[in-house]
GROMACS .gro file of C-alpha atoms in nm:
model
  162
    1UNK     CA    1   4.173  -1.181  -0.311
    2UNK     CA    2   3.837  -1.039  -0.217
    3UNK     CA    3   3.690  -1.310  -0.106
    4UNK     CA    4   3.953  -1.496   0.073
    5UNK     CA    5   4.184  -1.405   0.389
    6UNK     CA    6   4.515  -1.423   0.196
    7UNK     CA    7   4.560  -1.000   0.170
    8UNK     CA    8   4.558  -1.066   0.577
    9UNK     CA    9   4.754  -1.418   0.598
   10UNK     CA   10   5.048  -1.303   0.369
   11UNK     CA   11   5.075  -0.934   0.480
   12UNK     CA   12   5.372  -0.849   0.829
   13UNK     CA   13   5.097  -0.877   1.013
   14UNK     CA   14   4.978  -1.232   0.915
   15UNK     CA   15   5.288  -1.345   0.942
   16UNK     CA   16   5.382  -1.196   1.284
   17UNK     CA   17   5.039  -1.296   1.421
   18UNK     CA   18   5.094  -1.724   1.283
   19UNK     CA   19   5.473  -1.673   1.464
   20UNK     CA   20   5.295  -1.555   1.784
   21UNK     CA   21   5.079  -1.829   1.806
   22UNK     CA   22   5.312  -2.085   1.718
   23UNK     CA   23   5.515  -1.948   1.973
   24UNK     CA   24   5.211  -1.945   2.225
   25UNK     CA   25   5.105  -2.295   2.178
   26UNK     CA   26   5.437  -2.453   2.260
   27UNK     CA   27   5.514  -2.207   2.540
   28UNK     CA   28   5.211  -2.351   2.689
   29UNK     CA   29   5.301  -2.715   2.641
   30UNK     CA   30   5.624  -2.663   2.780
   31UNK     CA   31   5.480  -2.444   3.097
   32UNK     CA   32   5.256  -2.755   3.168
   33UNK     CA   33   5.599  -3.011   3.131
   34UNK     CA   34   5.747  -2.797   3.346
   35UNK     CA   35   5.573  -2.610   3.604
   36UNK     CA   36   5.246  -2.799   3.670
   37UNK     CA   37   5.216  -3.056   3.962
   38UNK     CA   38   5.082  -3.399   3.725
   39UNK     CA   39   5.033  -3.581   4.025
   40UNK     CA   40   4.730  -3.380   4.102
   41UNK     CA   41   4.539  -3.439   3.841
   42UNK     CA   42   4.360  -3.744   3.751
   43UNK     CA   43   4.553  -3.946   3.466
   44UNK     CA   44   4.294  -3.927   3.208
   45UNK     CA   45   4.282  -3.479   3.225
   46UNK     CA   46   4.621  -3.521   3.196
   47UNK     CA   47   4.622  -3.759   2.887
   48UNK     CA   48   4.328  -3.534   2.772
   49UNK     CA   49   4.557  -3.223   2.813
   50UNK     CA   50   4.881  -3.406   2.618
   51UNK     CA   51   4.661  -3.456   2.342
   52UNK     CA   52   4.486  -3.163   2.294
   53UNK     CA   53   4.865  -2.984   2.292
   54UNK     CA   54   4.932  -3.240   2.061
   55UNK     CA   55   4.658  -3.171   1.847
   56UNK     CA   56   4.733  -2.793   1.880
   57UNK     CA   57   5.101  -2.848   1.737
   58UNK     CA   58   4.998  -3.054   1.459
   59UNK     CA   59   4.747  -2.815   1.327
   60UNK     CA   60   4.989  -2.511   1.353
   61UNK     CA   61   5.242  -2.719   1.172
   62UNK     CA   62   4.994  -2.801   0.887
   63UNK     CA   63   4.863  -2.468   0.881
   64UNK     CA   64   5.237  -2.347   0.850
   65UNK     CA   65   5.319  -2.638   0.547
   66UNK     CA   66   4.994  -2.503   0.403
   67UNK     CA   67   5.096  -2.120   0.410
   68UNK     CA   68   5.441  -2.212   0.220
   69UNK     CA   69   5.340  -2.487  -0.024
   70UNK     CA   70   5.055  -2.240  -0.141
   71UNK     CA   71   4.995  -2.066  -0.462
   72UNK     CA   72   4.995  -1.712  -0.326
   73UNK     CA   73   5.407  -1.798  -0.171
   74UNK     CA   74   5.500  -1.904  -0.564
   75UNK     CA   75   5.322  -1.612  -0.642
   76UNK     CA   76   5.528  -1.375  -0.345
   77UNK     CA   77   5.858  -1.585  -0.461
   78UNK     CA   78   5.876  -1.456  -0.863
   79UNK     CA   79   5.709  -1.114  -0.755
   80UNK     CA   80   6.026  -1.075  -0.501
   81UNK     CA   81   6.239  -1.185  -0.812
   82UNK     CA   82   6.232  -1.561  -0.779
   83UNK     CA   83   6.454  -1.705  -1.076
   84UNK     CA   84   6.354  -2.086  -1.270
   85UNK     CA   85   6.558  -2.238  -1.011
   86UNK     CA   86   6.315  -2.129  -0.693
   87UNK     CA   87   5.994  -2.227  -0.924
   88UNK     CA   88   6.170  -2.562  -0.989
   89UNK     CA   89   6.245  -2.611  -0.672
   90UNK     CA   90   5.869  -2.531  -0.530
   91UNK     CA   91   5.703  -2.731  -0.829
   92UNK     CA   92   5.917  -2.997  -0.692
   93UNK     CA   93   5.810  -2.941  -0.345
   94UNK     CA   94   5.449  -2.966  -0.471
   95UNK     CA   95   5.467  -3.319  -0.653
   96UNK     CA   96   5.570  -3.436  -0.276
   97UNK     CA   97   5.258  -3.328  -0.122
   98UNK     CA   98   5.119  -3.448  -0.361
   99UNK     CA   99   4.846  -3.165  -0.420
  100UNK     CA  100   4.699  -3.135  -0.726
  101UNK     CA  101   4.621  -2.818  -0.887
  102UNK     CA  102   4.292  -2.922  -1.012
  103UNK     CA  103   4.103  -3.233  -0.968
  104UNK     CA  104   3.926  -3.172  -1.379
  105UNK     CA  105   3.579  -3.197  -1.213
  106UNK     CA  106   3.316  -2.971  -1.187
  107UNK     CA  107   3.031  -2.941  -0.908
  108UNK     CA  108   2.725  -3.011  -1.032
  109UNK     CA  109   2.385  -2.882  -0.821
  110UNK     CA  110   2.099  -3.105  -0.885
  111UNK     CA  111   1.825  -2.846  -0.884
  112UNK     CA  112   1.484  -3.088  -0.935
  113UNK     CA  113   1.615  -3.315  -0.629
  114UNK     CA  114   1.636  -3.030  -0.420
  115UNK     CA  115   1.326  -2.853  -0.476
  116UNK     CA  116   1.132  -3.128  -0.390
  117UNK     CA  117   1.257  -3.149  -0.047
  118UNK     CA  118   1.136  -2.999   0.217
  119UNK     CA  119   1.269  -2.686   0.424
  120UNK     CA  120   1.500  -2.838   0.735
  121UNK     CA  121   1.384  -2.797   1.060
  122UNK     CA  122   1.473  -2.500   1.271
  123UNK     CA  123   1.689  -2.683   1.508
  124UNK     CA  124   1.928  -2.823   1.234
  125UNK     CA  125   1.983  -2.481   1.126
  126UNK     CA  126   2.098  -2.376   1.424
  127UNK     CA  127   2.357  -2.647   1.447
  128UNK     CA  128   2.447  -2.623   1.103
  129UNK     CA  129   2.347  -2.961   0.935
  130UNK     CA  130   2.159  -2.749   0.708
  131UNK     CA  131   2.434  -2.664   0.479
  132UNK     CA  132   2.568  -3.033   0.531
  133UNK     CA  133   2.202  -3.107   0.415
  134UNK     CA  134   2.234  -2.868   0.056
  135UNK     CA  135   2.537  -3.063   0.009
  136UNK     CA  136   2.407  -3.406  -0.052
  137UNK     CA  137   2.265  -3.223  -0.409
  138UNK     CA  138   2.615  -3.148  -0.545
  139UNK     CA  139   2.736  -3.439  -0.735
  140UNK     CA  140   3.176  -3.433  -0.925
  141UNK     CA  141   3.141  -3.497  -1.290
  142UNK     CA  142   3.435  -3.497  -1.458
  143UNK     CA  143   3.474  -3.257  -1.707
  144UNK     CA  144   3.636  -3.328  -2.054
  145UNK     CA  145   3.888  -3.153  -2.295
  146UNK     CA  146   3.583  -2.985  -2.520
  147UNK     CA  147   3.404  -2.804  -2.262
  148UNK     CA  148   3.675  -2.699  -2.059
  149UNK     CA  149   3.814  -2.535  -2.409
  150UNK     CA  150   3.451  -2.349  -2.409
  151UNK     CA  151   3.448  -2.218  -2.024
  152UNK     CA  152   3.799  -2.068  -2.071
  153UNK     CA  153   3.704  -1.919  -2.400
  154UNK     CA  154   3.407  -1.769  -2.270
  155UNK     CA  155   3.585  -1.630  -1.984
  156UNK     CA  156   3.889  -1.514  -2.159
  157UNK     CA  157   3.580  -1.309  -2.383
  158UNK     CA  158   3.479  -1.174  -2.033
  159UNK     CA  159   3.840  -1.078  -1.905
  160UNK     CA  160   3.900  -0.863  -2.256
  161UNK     CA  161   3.558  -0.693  -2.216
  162UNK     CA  162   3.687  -0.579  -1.850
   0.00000   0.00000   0.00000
């Protein structure tokens, strides 16, 4: 929770806010069906325009599939007394997204590979690629039965100390 936006995304507020621009975005796809004179424009701004309202949709759809298949609305459901019938029904919901939980892979930073390079240049830094750059040292390895055991022992040991 500390690190992550959810205390704001799944408060009133959050919720209010993602109906207001939901509501927004196809307000203003429908004021430009309606009200604005198409011929003009040149076709491609208008094409341009259909897509990018398109596009706009699309994401707030996702972003609204993402906010209720999430962990933190299975979480909400059995803290507002959700029964084995509304966790069946979400677990079910899950498997047809098919999201997995956890991919049982580990990032892996390759430390001597990235010490040996040299610092980026200023102007990738300001456009980002620098981080894109770090990336290329982080390599999946999959990560079997035995050590997995040993991370969640040693932080179960660090939850009871707490």
């Amino acid at each position: 929770m500390l690190y992550t936006k959810a205390p704001l995304i799944y408060s009133r507020a959050g919720i209010i806010l993602r109906c207001i621009s939901s509501l927004l975005s196809v307000t203003a796809f429908i004021t430009f069906q309606v009200k604005i004179e198409k011929h003009a424009y040149a076709t491609t701004d208008i094409a341009i325009t259909y897509l990018l309202f398109a596009a706009a949709v699309f994401l707030e759809f996702y972003a609204f599939l993402c906010l209720v298949l999430s962990d933190w609305t299975m979480i909400w459901l059995i803290g507002k007394g959700g029964n084995a019938l509304t966790s069946a029904i979400y677990s079910q919901l899950r498997k047809l997204t098919g999201s997995k939980r956890w991919s049982r892979s580990i990032s892996q930073y390759n430390l001597k590979s990235s010490s040996f390079e040299s610092e980026p240049y200023r102007c990738l830094k300001f456009l980002g690629i620098d981080e894109m750059m770090r990336q290329m040292h982080v390599n999946r390895k999959y990560l079997n039965e035995e050590l997995q055991g040993l991370i969640f022992e040693h932080l179960r040991g660090k939850a009871w100390k707490i």
